Coordinates of C-alpha atoms and ligand atoms in Angstrom, one line a residue:
X1 CA 1.0 91.0 144.3
X2 CA 2.6 91.1 140.8
X3 CA 4.0 87.7 139.8
X4 CA 7.1 87.1 137.6
X5 CA 7.2 83.7 135.9
X6 CA 10.6 82.0 135.6
X7 CA 11.8 79.2 133.3
X8 CA 15.1 77.5 134.3
X9 CA 17.2 75.7 131.7
X10 CA 19.7 73.3 133.3
X11 CA 19.1 71.5 136.6
X12 CA 22.8 70.8 137.4
X13 CA 24.8 71.9 140.4
X14 CA 24.0 75.6 140.1
X15 CA 20.4 75.0 138.9
X16 CA 19.7 73.0 142.1
X17 CA 21.2 75.8 144.1
X18 CA 18.8 78.3 142.5
X19 CA 15.8 76.1 143.2
X20 CA 17.0 75.6 146.8
X21 CA 17.5 79.4 147.2
X22 CA 14.0 80.2 145.8
X23 CA 12.4 77.6 148.0
X24 CA 14.3 78.7 151.2
X25 CA 14.0 82.5 150.7
X26 CA 10.7 82.9 148.8
X27 CA 9.0 84.7 151.7
X28 CA 11.8 87.2 152.4
X29 CA 12.2 87.9 148.6
X30 CA 8.5 88.6 148.4
X31 CA 8.8 90.9 151.5
X32 CA 11.8 92.8 150.1
X33 CA 10.6 93.2 146.5
X34 CA 6.8 93.0 146.7
X35 CA 7.0 90.5 143.9
X36 CA 6.2 86.8 143.7
X37 CA 9.0 85.0 141.9
X38 CA 7.2 81.9 140.5
X39 CA 9.4 79.1 139.1
X40 CA 7.1 77.8 136.4
X41 CA 9.2 75.3 134.4
X42 CA 12.5 73.6 134.5
X43 CA 14.1 72.0 131.4
X44 CA 16.9 69.5 131.5
X45 CA 17.9 66.7 129.2
X46 CA 18.1 64.2 132.1
X47 CA 15.0 64.0 134.1
X48 CA 15.8 60.8 135.9
X49 CA 19.0 61.7 137.8
X50 CA 18.8 61.9 141.6
X51 CA 19.1 65.6 142.7
X52 CA 19.5 67.3 146.0
X53 CA 16.2 69.2 145.6
X54 CA 12.5 68.3 145.5
X55 CA 10.6 69.7 142.5
X56 CA 7.1 68.7 141.4
X57 CA 7.2 66.3 138.4
X58 CA 4.9 68.5 136.4
X59 CA 7.4 71.4 136.6
X60 CA 10.0 69.3 134.7
X61 CA 10.3 69.1 130.9
X62 CA 12.9 67.7 128.5
X63 CA 11.7 70.1 125.9
X64 CA 13.3 73.6 126.2
X65 CA 10.6 75.1 123.9
X66 CA 8.1 74.6 126.7
X67 CA 10.0 77.5 128.3
X68 CA 11.2 79.5 125.3
X69 CA 7.7 79.5 123.6
X70 CA 5.6 80.0 126.7
X71 CA 4.3 83.6 126.6
X72 CA 3.7 83.6 130.3
X73 CA 7.4 83.2 131.1
X74 CA 9.0 86.5 131.8
X75 CA 12.6 85.4 132.7
X76 CA 14.7 82.6 131.5
X77 CA 17.6 81.4 133.6
X78 CA 20.3 79.7 131.4
X79 CA 22.5 77.3 133.4
X80 CA 23.6 74.7 130.9
X81 CA 27.0 76.4 130.1
X82 CA 29.0 76.2 126.9
X83 CA 28.5 77.9 123.5
X84 CA 25.9 75.8 121.8
X85 CA 22.9 75.3 122.2
X86 CA 23.1 77.9 125.1
X87 CA 23.6 80.7 122.5
X88 CA 20.6 79.6 120.5
X89 CA 18.4 79.3 123.6
X90 CA 19.4 82.8 124.9
X91 CA 18.8 84.5 121.6
X92 CA 15.5 82.8 121.2
X93 CA 14.5 83.8 124.7
X94 CA 15.5 87.4 124.0
X95 CA 13.7 87.4 120.6
X96 CA 10.6 86.1 122.3
X97 CA 10.7 89.2 124.7
X98 CA 12.1 87.4 127.7
X99 CA 14.7 88.7 130.1
X100 CA 17.7 86.4 130.6
X101 CA 19.9 85.6 133.6
X102 CA 22.9 83.4 132.9
X103 CA 26.1 82.2 134.6
X104 CA 27.6 81.3 131.3
X105 CA 31.1 83.0 131.1
X106 CA 32.1 81.2 127.9
X107 CA 29.0 82.5 126.1
X108 CA 29.3 86.1 127.3
X109 CA 33.0 86.2 126.7
X110 CA 32.6 85.1 123.1
X111 CA 29.1 86.3 122.1
X112 CA 28.4 89.0 124.7
X113 CA 28.2 91.9 122.3
X114 CA 25.9 90.1 119.9
X115 CA 23.6 88.9 122.8
X116 CA 23.4 92.3 124.5
X117 CA 22.6 94.0 121.1
X118 CA 19.9 91.5 120.5
X119 CA 18.6 92.2 124.0
X120 CA 18.6 96.0 123.3
X121 CA 16.7 95.5 120.0
X122 CA 14.1 93.4 121.8
X123 CA 13.8 95.8 124.8
X124 CA 14.9 93.2 127.3
X125 CA 18.1 92.7 129.4
X126 CA 20.6 89.9 129.9
X127 CA 22.3 89.7 133.4
X128 CA 25.3 87.6 134.2
X129 CA 26.7 88.5 137.6
X130 CA 27.3 84.7 138.3
X131 CA 29.5 84.4 135.3
X132 CA 32.5 85.8 137.2
X133 CA 33.6 85.1 140.7
X134 CA 30.6 82.9 141.7
X135 CA 29.1 84.6 144.8
X136 CA 31.3 87.7 144.8
X137 CA 29.5 90.8 143.7
X138 CA 31.9 91.9 141.0
X139 CA 30.2 93.0 137.8
X140 CA 28.0 95.6 139.4
X141 CA 31.0 97.2 141.1
X142 CA 33.0 96.9 137.9
X143 CA 30.4 98.2 135.5
X144 CA 28.9 100.9 137.7
X145 CA 30.3 101.6 141.2
X146 CA 33.8 102.1 139.9
X147 CA 32.9 104.0 136.8
X148 CA 34.6 107.2 138.1
X149 CA 38.0 105.4 137.8
X150 CA 40.4 104.2 135.2
X151 CA 41.1 100.7 136.3
X152 CA 44.9 100.5 136.0
X153 CA 45.3 96.8 136.9
X154 CA 43.2 93.8 137.8
X155 CA 44.8 90.7 139.3
X156 CA 42.2 87.9 139.7
X157 CA 42.1 84.4 141.1
X158 CA 39.1 83.5 139.1
X159 CA 39.0 79.8 139.0
X160 CA 38.0 77.9 142.1
X161 CA 39.1 74.5 140.8
X162 CA 42.7 75.7 140.1
X163 CA 43.0 77.6 143.3
X164 CA 41.7 74.5 145.2
X165 CA 44.3 72.2 143.4
X166 CA 47.2 74.6 144.0
X167 CA 46.2 75.1 147.6
X168 CA 46.0 71.4 148.3
X169 CA 49.4 70.8 146.5
X170 CA 51.0 73.6 148.5
X171 CA 49.5 73.0 152.0
X172 CA 48.9 69.3 152.0
X173 CA 51.4 68.0 149.5
X174 CA 48.6 66.4 147.5
X175 CA 49.1 65.3 143.9
X176 CA 47.5 67.3 141.1
X177 CA 45.2 64.4 140.2
X178 CA 43.9 63.8 143.8
X179 CA 43.2 67.5 144.3
X180 CA 41.4 67.8 140.9
X181 CA 39.3 64.8 141.8
X182 CA 38.3 66.4 145.1
X183 CA 37.4 69.7 143.3
X184 CA 35.2 67.7 140.9
X185 CA 33.5 65.9 143.8
X186 CA 32.8 69.2 145.5
X187 CA 31.1 70.6 142.3
X188 CA 33.6 73.3 141.6
X189 CA 34.9 72.0 138.3
X190 CA 33.4 72.5 134.8
X191 CA 31.8 69.5 133.1
X192 CA 35.0 69.3 131.2
X193 CA 37.7 70.1 133.8
X194 CA 40.2 70.8 131.1
X195 CA 38.6 74.2 130.8
X196 CA 39.5 74.9 134.4
X197 CA 43.1 73.7 134.4
X198 CA 44.1 75.0 131.0
X199 CA 43.1 78.5 132.0
X200 CA 40.2 78.9 129.5
X201 CA 37.6 79.5 132.3
X202 CA 39.8 82.2 133.8
X203 CA 40.3 83.7 130.4
X204 CA 36.5 83.9 129.8
X205 CA 36.0 85.7 133.1
X206 CA 38.9 88.1 132.5
X207 CA 37.5 89.1 129.1
X208 CA 34.2 90.0 130.9
X209 CA 35.9 91.9 133.7
X210 CA 38.3 93.8 131.5
X211 CA 35.6 94.7 129.1
X212 CA 33.4 96.1 131.8
X213 CA 36.3 97.9 133.4
X214 CA 37.4 99.5 130.2
X215 CA 34.0 100.1 128.6
X216 CA 34.9 98.2 125.4
X217 CA 34.6 94.6 124.4
X218 CA 37.8 92.5 124.2
X219 CA 38.2 89.3 122.2
X220 CA 39.2 86.0 123.7
X221 CA 42.2 86.2 121.3
X222 CA 43.4 89.3 123.1
X223 CA 44.3 87.2 126.1
X224 CA 47.5 85.1 126.5
X225 CA 46.6 81.8 128.3
X226 CA 48.7 79.3 130.1
X227 CA 47.2 76.8 132.5
X228 CA 48.4 74.9 135.6
X229 CA 48.9 71.5 134.0
X230 CA 52.7 71.7 134.2
X231 CA 53.0 73.0 137.8
X232 CA 55.0 70.4 139.8
X233 CA 55.5 69.9 143.5
X234 CA 59.1 70.9 142.8
X235 CA 58.1 74.4 141.6
X236 CA 55.7 74.8 144.5
X237 CA 58.5 73.9 146.9
X238 CA 61.0 76.3 145.3
X239 CA 58.4 79.0 145.3
X240 CA 57.9 78.5 149.0
X241 CA 61.7 78.6 149.6
X242 CA 61.9 81.9 147.7
X243 CA 58.9 83.5 149.6
X244 CA 56.1 83.0 147.1
X245 CA 52.9 81.0 146.5
X246 CA 51.9 79.9 143.0
X247 CA 48.5 81.1 141.9
X248 CA 46.7 81.0 138.6
X249 CA 46.3 84.8 138.0
X250 CA 44.1 86.5 135.4
X251 CA 45.8 89.9 134.8
X252 CA 44.6 93.0 133.0
X253 CA 47.3 95.6 133.4
X254 CA 48.0 98.9 131.7
X255 CA 51.6 99.3 130.6
X256 CA 51.6 102.9 129.4
X257 CA 48.6 103.1 127.1
X258 CA 48.5 99.5 126.2
X259 CA 46.7 96.7 128.0
X260 CA 48.3 93.4 128.8
X261 CA 45.6 90.7 129.2
X262 CA 46.9 87.3 130.4
X263 CA 46.2 84.2 132.4
X264 CA 49.1 82.2 133.7
X265 CA 50.6 80.6 136.8
X266 CA 52.2 83.4 138.8
X267 CA 54.4 83.6 141.8
X268 CA 52.8 85.9 144.4
X269 CA 54.7 87.1 147.4
X270 CA 53.5 85.2 150.5
X271 CA 52.8 88.3 152.4
X272 CA 50.4 89.7 149.6
X273 CA 46.7 89.4 150.3
X274 CA 46.2 87.2 147.2
X275 CA 48.5 84.5 148.6
X276 CA 46.1 84.1 151.5
X277 CA 43.2 83.3 149.2
X278 CA 42.8 79.6 149.4
X279 CA 40.8 76.6 148.2
X280 CA 37.8 77.4 146.0
X281 CA 37.9 81.1 147.1
X282 CA 38.2 83.6 144.3
X283 CA 39.6 87.1 144.7
X284 CA 40.0 90.2 142.5
X285 CA 42.7 92.7 143.6
X286 CA 42.4 95.9 141.5
X287 CA 43.8 99.4 141.3
X288 CA 41.7 102.3 140.3
X289 CA 43.3 105.7 139.7
X290 CA 40.8 107.4 142.1
X291 CA 39.8 104.7 144.6
X292 CA 43.3 103.1 144.9
X293 CA 43.5 99.4 145.8
X294 CA 40.5 97.2 146.4
X295 CA 40.2 93.5 147.2
X296 CA 37.0 91.5 146.5
X297 CA 37.0 88.0 147.8
X298 CA 34.6 85.1 148.4
X299 CA 33.5 81.7 147.2
X300 CA 34.0 81.6 143.5
X301 CA 32.5 78.2 142.7
X302 CA 30.0 75.7 144.0
X303 CA 26.3 75.3 144.2
X304 CA 25.1 77.9 146.7
X305 CA 27.6 80.8 146.2
X306 CA 26.9 80.8 142.4
X307 CA 23.1 80.4 143.1
X308 CA 23.4 83.5 145.3
X309 CA 24.6 85.6 142.3
X310 CA 22.0 84.1 139.9
X311 CA 19.1 84.8 142.3
X312 CA 20.4 88.3 143.0
X313 CA 20.3 88.9 139.2
X314 CA 16.8 87.4 139.1
X315 CA 15.6 89.8 141.8
X316 CA 17.1 92.7 139.9
X317 CA 15.5 91.6 136.7
X318 CA 12.1 91.1 138.4
X319 CA 12.3 94.6 139.8
X320 CA 13.3 96.0 136.4
X321 CA 10.3 94.3 134.8
X322 CA 8.0 95.5 137.4
X323 CA 9.3 99.1 137.2
X324 CA 9.4 98.9 133.4
X325 CA 13.2 99.6 133.4
X326 CA 15.2 98.4 130.5
X327 CA 18.6 98.3 128.9
X328 CA 20.7 96.8 131.7
X329 CA 21.0 100.0 133.7
X330 CA 23.6 98.5 135.9
X331 CA 26.2 97.6 133.2
X332 CA 26.7 100.9 131.6
X333 CA 30.1 100.1 130.1
X334 CA 29.7 96.9 128.0
X335 CA 29.9 98.3 124.5
X336 CA 31.5 97.7 121.2
X337 CA 33.2 100.4 119.0
X338 CA 35.9 101.6 121.3
X339 CA 39.3 100.0 120.9
X340 CA 42.2 99.7 123.3
X341 CA 45.5 98.3 122.0
X342 CA 46.5 95.1 123.8
X343 CA 50.1 93.9 124.3
X344 CA 51.3 90.5 123.1
X345 CA 52.9 88.3 125.8
X346 CA 56.4 88.9 124.2
X347 CA 56.1 92.6 124.8
X348 CA 55.4 92.5 128.5
X349 CA 58.0 93.1 131.2
X350 CA 58.1 90.9 134.3
X351 CA 60.4 89.2 136.8
X352 CA 60.9 85.5 136.1
X353 CA 61.6 82.2 137.8
X354 CA 63.5 79.7 135.7
X355 CA 64.2 76.1 136.7
X356 CA 66.8 74.3 134.7
X357 CA 67.7 70.6 135.1
X358 CA 71.5 70.9 134.7
X359 CA 74.5 68.6 134.7
X360 CA 76.6 69.2 137.8
X361 CA 79.9 70.1 136.2
X362 CA 82.3 73.0 135.9
X363 CA 81.2 76.1 133.9
X364 CA 77.5 75.2 133.6
X365 CA 76.3 78.1 135.8
X366 CA 78.6 80.5 134.0
X367 CA 76.9 79.5 130.7
X368 CA 73.5 80.2 132.1
X369 CA 74.5 83.6 133.4
X370 CA 76.2 84.4 130.0
X371 CA 73.1 83.5 128.1
X372 CA 70.9 85.7 130.3
X373 CA 73.4 88.6 130.5
X374 CA 73.8 88.5 126.7
X375 CA 70.2 89.6 126.4
X376 CA 70.5 92.3 129.1
X377 CA 68.8 90.1 131.8
X378 CA 70.0 90.6 135.3
X379 CA 69.9 87.7 137.7
X380 CA 68.3 88.3 141.1
X381 CA 69.0 84.9 142.9
X382 CA 70.3 81.4 142.2
X383 CA 69.6 78.2 144.0
X384 CA 71.4 75.0 143.2
X385 CA 70.8 72.0 145.4
X386 CA 73.3 69.2 145.7
X387 CA 72.1 65.7 144.9
X388 CA 74.6 62.9 145.0
X389 CA 72.0 60.4 143.8
X390 CA 71.3 62.0 140.4
X391 CA 73.5 63.2 137.5
X392 CA 71.5 66.4 137.1
X393 CA 70.6 69.0 139.6
X394 CA 67.9 71.7 139.5
X395 CA 69.3 75.2 139.1
X396 CA 66.7 77.8 140.0
X397 CA 67.3 81.3 138.8
X398 CA 65.1 84.4 139.5
X399 CA 65.6 87.5 137.4
X400 CA 65.1 91.2 137.8
X401 CA 62.5 92.8 135.5
X402 CA 63.1 92.0 131.9
X403 CA 61.3 91.9 128.6
X404 CA 59.7 88.5 127.9
X405 CA 61.0 88.4 124.4
X406 CA 64.6 88.7 125.7
X407 CA 64.0 86.0 128.3
X408 CA 62.7 83.6 125.7
X409 CA 65.7 84.2 123.5
X410 CA 68.0 83.5 126.5
X411 CA 66.0 80.3 127.2
X412 CA 66.5 79.2 123.6
X413 CA 70.2 79.6 124.1
X414 CA 70.2 77.7 127.4
X415 CA 68.1 74.9 125.9
X416 CA 70.6 74.5 123.1
X417 CA 73.4 73.7 125.6
X418 CA 74.3 70.0 126.0
X419 CA 74.8 70.4 129.7
X420 CA 71.0 70.6 130.4
X421 CA 68.2 68.1 130.4
X422 CA 64.8 68.8 129.0
X423 CA 63.1 72.2 128.8
X424 CA 63.6 75.3 131.0
X425 CA 60.6 75.8 133.3
X426 CA 59.4 79.5 133.3
X427 CA 57.0 81.0 135.8
X428 CA 56.3 84.7 135.9
X429 CA 56.7 86.6 139.2
X430 CA 54.0 89.1 140.0
X431 CA 54.8 92.8 140.4
X432 CA 51.8 93.7 142.5
Ligands
HSE501 N1 34.7 75.8 137.2 C1 34.5 77.1 137.8 C2 35.6 77.3 138.8 C3 33.2 77.3 138.3 O1 36.2 76.3 139.2 O2 35.8 78.4 139.3 C4 32.8 78.7 138.6 O3 32.8 79.5 137.4

């Protein structure tokens, strides 16, 4: 039976999941593929830490070159995350003629073109299904199965940590900090959880999805990014009252011939399927011009769901090696060259939720409506709750569709009024 030798770089949460999966399903993988997937070496900088897997001591090394320079190793799995030294390791593996499987969304979003070009030059492939949506099969459908379509819009819940935090704040009234701590304990969050909550992780995943969907390569700078740091219990409660859930959405949407790429907290109607996606579950709701609407959903973070995607890539790679197939046959659309114009955030049109802390005195509401009306923005609803205890009251306004640049000008005018306290809180309302 042909044997494929594997080197694993990074024995963290997902790395342990990969080892567990290979140990558990070795026999069935052999039976399915006729290949023996042999985990030969594991490199990690910390060899002492207690881990939830048993690996023979001689399999472990602190020297990554024991993998990268070993001519017997056919496939390198990179699971350390981040840009550097992951990029150097992946490029060295490729230059040494090794196939690569990675879950590294930051690396692919930033250096994907360069890495795939290096792979082409060296007649090997780089697979990265686990980089987006954890265990949900997304990149194969996006890059291949949907290639008959123009993908008109993608609305993704792509970060398990943020979805977990927002769900716990909404359903259980938990504080942001408590919910984040739980997400970290459950192994969903990045080593630096700021990347989850500031929207960067979702942005990386959106760059990859949108690039595959459109057969061109977008830049991280094409994406407007706003995280969930400033979402308060107040906004969650008002959203609920208005019939919405707040989700961190990653959006790629054609507006005429230009593509709007953005990640931001978004109010999603409670009856929409995306509102029902809770905890660490991820989902991608997309619209293709031929297929219509599709929803992909499943566990987007955590040890075993992510390991499922890594090992699936590994099996594909092993089959490609054994069949002498090259050039990432699955991902036909990930190329440079072609350009699609992207819209800046100021150019988009949306509906908006605005929360203003206002003094409760005559004429204040009229001033808000004058500021909005002056820029052609039509108000859709207003909530003002009485509070005898405080001098200010929250005024919550939702608008009809308006241009973002106009809304920002109106906000500037409102913030200049002496009858309000602090900044106006803006949350975009989804038009799904
Ligand atoms: N930190 C990521 C998340 C892990 O929370 O979704 C999966 O990429």
